[in-house]
Amino acid sequence: SQQGEEDPQALSIQEGENATMNCSYKTSINNLQWYRQNSGRGLVHLILIRSNEREKHSGRLRVTLDTSKKSSSLLITASRAADTASYFCATDGDSNYQLIWGAGTKLIIKP
Amino acid sequence: DAMVIQNPRYQVTQFGKPVTLSCSQTLNHNVMYWYQQKSSQAPKLLFHYYDKDFNNEADTPDNFQSRRPNTSFCFLDIRSPGLGDAAMYLCATSDRLAGDLGTKNIQYFGAGTRLSVL
């Protein structure tokens, strides 16, 4: 089932600008992940943040988590054309094996 | 490199003609998943295997079947494809034997098979 919501649905920015995407979820979680999907390809895991963490960095990626608001944000700094992709958040939800996916944000970086 | 490989990348079939999609992995992960993804939507889980234990999602149509003959391979069979089954089909794996809860949840995806139904 898909319980996550992401906004915006689509985002178009100039190369070099920062891109921020938001994700909200409904159930309690152990961790939250962000994945990237290039057009016509599979998803690639980017970063995982645990429920007891508030912020995490990986290269140009910064993820925040607010469990009181059941929300997370993904910031991509100094965007590049290669960052053009769809970005999905996913939470572990109630099941140990399944992920609950957000609807995704389509990011377009204009050169 | 260890990876998840899906074949073929593109598959065209006729309405009602059975089709099989394949997935193999060299990660030695014990869980394998099949997802259906339609344009601009989140992936929708069809079923997953924990080792040989098959777990079907409640809303997965009977038209979809799966086989996992061994740890490395998993197949998706669509018995009578309809026009509504045209989609991207994604295979993924996860390592539920990992010691860390976070690591257990990470899924590794193949590049997908784009299915067209004529």
PDB file of N, CA and C in Angstrom, chain B residues 4-48:
ATOM      1  N   VAL B   4      21.491  -6.744  -9.453  1.00  0.00           N
ATOM      2  CA  VAL B   4      20.207  -7.340  -9.796  1.00  0.00           C
ATOM      3  C   VAL B   4      20.004  -7.115 -11.288  1.00  0.00           C
ATOM      4  N   ILE B   5      19.760  -8.202 -12.007  1.00  0.00           N
ATOM      5  CA  ILE B   5      19.675  -8.124 -13.465  1.00  0.00           C
ATOM      6  C   ILE B   5      18.307  -8.589 -13.913  1.00  0.00           C
ATOM      7  N   GLN B   6      17.680  -7.774 -14.743  1.00  0.00           N
ATOM      8  CA  GLN B   6      16.366  -8.137 -15.273  1.00  0.00           C
ATOM      9  C   GLN B   6      16.456  -8.308 -16.790  1.00  0.00           C
ATOM     10  N   ASN B   7      15.811  -9.358 -17.243  1.00  0.00           N
ATOM     11  CA  ASN B   7      15.737  -9.622 -18.673  1.00  0.00           C
ATOM     12  C   ASN B   7      14.308  -9.976 -19.080  1.00  0.00           C
ATOM     13  N   PRO B   8      13.890  -9.555 -20.255  1.00  0.00           N
ATOM     14  CA  PRO B   8      14.581  -8.576 -21.088  1.00  0.00           C
ATOM     15  C   PRO B   8      14.346  -7.153 -20.575  1.00  0.00           C
ATOM     16  N   ARG B   9      14.978  -6.172 -21.146  1.00  0.00           N
ATOM     17  CA  ARG B   9      14.720  -4.787 -20.765  1.00  0.00           C
ATOM     18  C   ARG B   9      13.393  -4.307 -21.348  1.00  0.00           C
ATOM     19  N   TYR B  10      13.081  -4.791 -22.517  1.00  0.00           N
ATOM     20  CA  TYR B  10      11.824  -4.433 -23.173  1.00  0.00           C
ATOM     21  C   TYR B  10      11.164  -5.719 -23.652  1.00  0.00           C
ATOM     22  N   GLN B  11       9.880  -5.817 -23.404  1.00  0.00           N
ATOM     23  CA  GLN B  11       9.131  -6.995 -23.813  1.00  0.00           C
ATOM     24  C   GLN B  11       7.814  -6.549 -24.429  1.00  0.00           C
ATOM     25  N   VAL B  12       7.568  -7.054 -25.616  1.00  0.00           N
ATOM     26  CA  VAL B  12       6.295  -6.775 -26.277  1.00  0.00           C
ATOM     27  C   VAL B  12       5.537  -8.094 -26.379  1.00  0.00           C
ATOM     28  N   THR B  13       4.298  -8.092 -25.967  1.00  0.00           N
ATOM     29  CA  THR B  13       3.487  -9.289 -26.072  1.00  0.00           C
ATOM     30  C   THR B  13       2.121  -8.916 -26.629  1.00  0.00           C
ATOM     31  N   GLN B  14       1.394  -9.936 -27.028  1.00  0.00           N
ATOM     32  CA  GLN B  14       0.050  -9.713 -27.547  1.00  0.00           C
ATOM     33  C   GLN B  14      -0.962  -9.904 -26.436  1.00  0.00           C
ATOM     34  N   PHE B  15      -2.061  -9.236 -26.583  1.00  0.00           N
ATOM     35  CA  PHE B  15      -3.163  -9.372 -25.641  1.00  0.00           C
ATOM     36  C   PHE B  15      -3.465 -10.858 -25.429  1.00  0.00           C
ATOM     37  N   GLY B  16      -3.434 -11.293 -24.174  1.00  0.00           N
ATOM     38  CA  GLY B  16      -3.772 -12.670 -23.852  1.00  0.00           C
ATOM     39  C   GLY B  16      -2.651 -13.675 -24.015  1.00  0.00           C
ATOM     40  N   LYS B  17      -1.501 -13.277 -24.530  1.00  0.00           N
ATOM     41  CA  LYS B  17      -0.400 -14.222 -24.742  1.00  0.00           C
ATOM     42  C   LYS B  17       0.514 -14.231 -23.510  1.00  0.00           C
ATOM     43  N   PRO B  18       0.692 -15.401 -22.900  1.00  0.00           N
ATOM     44  CA  PRO B  18       1.501 -15.472 -21.673  1.00  0.00           C
ATOM     45  C   PRO B  18       2.911 -14.924 -21.883  1.00  0.00           C
ATOM     46  N   VAL B  19       3.407 -14.309 -20.830  1.00  0.00           N
ATOM     47  CA  VAL B  19       4.755 -13.754 -20.905  1.00  0.00           C
ATOM     48  C   VAL B  19       5.454 -13.984 -19.573  1.00  0.00           C
ATOM     49  N   THR B  20       6.760 -14.201 -19.634  1.00  0.00           N
ATOM     50  CA  THR B  20       7.569 -14.402 -18.427  1.00  0.00           C
ATOM     51  C   THR B  20       8.698 -13.393 -18.396  1.00  0.00           C
ATOM     52  N   LEU B  21       8.827 -12.746 -17.262  1.00  0.00           N
ATOM     53  CA  LEU B  21       9.934 -11.826 -17.037  1.00  0.00           C
ATOM     54  C   LEU B  21      10.871 -12.466 -16.018  1.00  0.00           C
ATOM     55  N   SER B  22      12.155 -12.215 -16.188  1.00  0.00           N
ATOM     56  CA  SER B  22      13.104 -12.872 -15.288  1.00  0.00           C
ATOM     57  C   SER B  22      13.962 -11.862 -14.534  1.00  0.00           C
ATOM     58  N   CYS B  23      14.443 -12.324 -13.403  1.00  0.00           N
ATOM     59  CA  CYS B  23      15.288 -11.512 -12.539  1.00  0.00           C
ATOM     60  C   CYS B  23      16.329 -12.427 -11.913  1.00  0.00           C
ATOM     61  N   SER B  24      17.560 -11.970 -11.907  1.00  0.00           N
ATOM     62  CA  SER B  24      18.601 -12.721 -11.216  1.00  0.00           C
ATOM     63  C   SER B  24      19.403 -11.762 -10.350  1.00  0.00           C
ATOM     64  N   GLN B  25      19.994 -12.314  -9.300  1.00  0.00           N
ATOM     65  CA  GLN B  25      20.766 -11.467  -8.392  1.00  0.00           C
ATOM     66  C   GLN B  25      22.039 -12.192  -7.967  1.00  0.00           C
ATOM     67  N   THR B  26      23.081 -11.406  -7.806  1.00  0.00           N
ATOM     68  CA  THR B  26      24.353 -11.949  -7.318  1.00  0.00           C
ATOM     69  C   THR B  26      24.654 -11.439  -5.910  1.00  0.00           C
ATOM     70  N   LEU B  27      23.656 -10.834  -5.271  1.00  0.00           N
ATOM     71  CA  LEU B  27      23.841 -10.271  -3.930  1.00  0.00           C
ATOM     72  C   LEU B  27      23.646 -11.303  -2.838  1.00  0.00           C
ATOM     73  N   ASN B  28      23.081 -12.457  -3.212  1.00  0.00           N
ATOM     74  CA  ASN B  28      22.784 -13.511  -2.248  1.00  0.00           C
ATOM     75  C   ASN B  28      21.809 -13.044  -1.170  1.00  0.00           C
ATOM     76  N   HIS B  29      20.901 -12.175  -1.549  1.00  0.00           N
ATOM     77  CA  HIS B  29      19.894 -11.694  -0.614  1.00  0.00           C
ATOM     78  C   HIS B  29      18.758 -12.695  -0.518  1.00  0.00           C
ATOM     79  N   ASN B  30      18.164 -12.782   0.686  1.00  0.00           N
ATOM     80  CA  ASN B  30      17.140 -13.802   0.868  1.00  0.00           C
ATOM     81  C   ASN B  30      15.741 -13.346   0.472  1.00  0.00           C
ATOM     82  N   VAL B  31      15.548 -12.051   0.306  1.00  0.00           N
ATOM     83  CA  VAL B  31      14.221 -11.566  -0.076  1.00  0.00           C
ATOM     84  C   VAL B  31      14.275 -10.995  -1.486  1.00  0.00           C
ATOM     85  N   MET B  32      13.270 -11.374  -2.286  1.00  0.00           N
ATOM     86  CA  MET B  32      13.133 -10.809  -3.633  1.00  0.00           C
ATOM     87  C   MET B  32      11.713 -10.307  -3.803  1.00  0.00           C
ATOM     88  N   TYR B  33      11.594  -9.190  -4.506  1.00  0.00           N
ATOM     89  CA  TYR B  33      10.313  -8.511  -4.679  1.00  0.00           C
ATOM     90  C   TYR B  33      10.031  -8.315  -6.164  1.00  0.00           C
ATOM     91  N   TRP B  34       8.747  -8.317  -6.497  1.00  0.00           N
ATOM     92  CA  TRP B  34       8.306  -7.852  -7.808  1.00  0.00           C
ATOM     93  C   TRP B  34       7.362  -6.675  -7.616  1.00  0.00           C
ATOM     94  N   TYR B  35       7.666  -5.607  -8.350  1.00  0.00           N
ATOM     95  CA  TYR B  35       6.837  -4.411  -8.333  1.00  0.00           C
ATOM     96  C   TYR B  35       6.313  -4.136  -9.736  1.00  0.00           C
ATOM     97  N   GLN B  36       5.147  -3.515  -9.791  1.00  0.00           N
ATOM     98  CA  GLN B  36       4.629  -2.962 -11.029  1.00  0.00           C
ATOM     99  C   GLN B  36       4.641  -1.439 -10.880  1.00  0.00           C
ATOM    100  N   GLN B  37       5.128  -0.770 -11.911  1.00  0.00           N
ATOM    101  CA  GLN B  37       5.153   0.686 -11.852  1.00  0.00           C
ATOM    102  C   GLN B  37       4.593   1.263 -13.141  1.00  0.00           C
ATOM    103  N   LYS B  38       3.545   2.045 -13.001  1.00  0.00           N
ATOM    104  CA  LYS B  38       2.982   2.729 -14.145  1.00  0.00           C
ATOM    105  C   LYS B  38       3.496   4.166 -14.158  1.00  0.00           C
ATOM    106  N   SER B  39       3.363   4.767 -15.290  1.00  0.00           N
ATOM    107  CA  SER B  39       4.000   6.055 -15.543  1.00  0.00           C
ATOM    108  C   SER B  39       3.743   7.058 -14.424  1.00  0.00           C
ATOM    109  N   SER B  40       4.840   7.647 -13.923  1.00  0.00           N
ATOM    110  CA  SER B  40       4.792   8.731 -12.935  1.00  0.00           C
ATOM    111  C   SER B  40       4.149   8.320 -11.613  1.00  0.00           C
ATOM    112  N   GLN B  41       4.099   7.030 -11.347  1.00  0.00           N
ATOM    113  CA  GLN B  41       3.534   6.564 -10.081  1.00  0.00           C
ATOM    114  C   GLN B  41       4.590   5.868  -9.235  1.00  0.00           C
ATOM    115  N   ALA B  42       4.281   5.687  -7.983  1.00  0.00           N
ATOM    116  CA  ALA B  42       5.157   4.920  -7.109  1.00  0.00           C
ATOM    117  C   ALA B  42       5.099   3.444  -7.491  1.00  0.00           C
ATOM    118  N   PRO B  43       6.141   2.697  -7.224  1.00  0.00           N
ATOM    119  CA  PRO B  43       6.068   1.255  -7.494  1.00  0.00           C
ATOM    120  C   PRO B  43       5.036   0.595  -6.589  1.00  0.00           C
ATOM    121  N   LYS B  44       4.337  -0.377  -7.166  1.00  0.00           N
ATOM    122  CA  LYS B  44       3.290  -1.102  -6.438  1.00  0.00           C
ATOM    123  C   LYS B  44       3.760  -2.535  -6.240  1.00  0.00           C
ATOM    124  N   LEU B  45       3.839  -2.956  -4.993  1.00  0.00           N
ATOM    125  CA  LEU B  45       4.318  -4.301  -4.705  1.00  0.00           C
ATOM    126  C   LEU B  45       3.288  -5.341  -5.144  1.00  0.00           C
ATOM    127  N   LEU B  46       3.761  -6.321  -5.919  1.00  0.00           N
ATOM    128  CA  LEU B  46       2.897  -7.423  -6.354  1.00  0.00           C
ATOM    129  C   LEU B  46       3.022  -8.609  -5.397  1.00  0.00           C
ATOM    130  N   PHE B  47       4.254  -9.016  -5.136  1.00  0.00           N
ATOM    131  CA  PHE B  47       4.532 -10.095  -4.183  1.00  0.00           C
ATOM    132  C   PHE B  47       6.003 -10.086  -3.831  1.00  0.00           C
ATOM    133  N   HIS B  48       6.323 -10.862  -2.803  1.00  0.00           N
ATOM    134  CA  HIS B  48       7.720 -11.019  -2.449  1.00  0.00           C
ATOM    135  C   HIS B  48       7.955 -12.415  -1.907  1.00  0.00           C
TER     136      HIS B  48
END
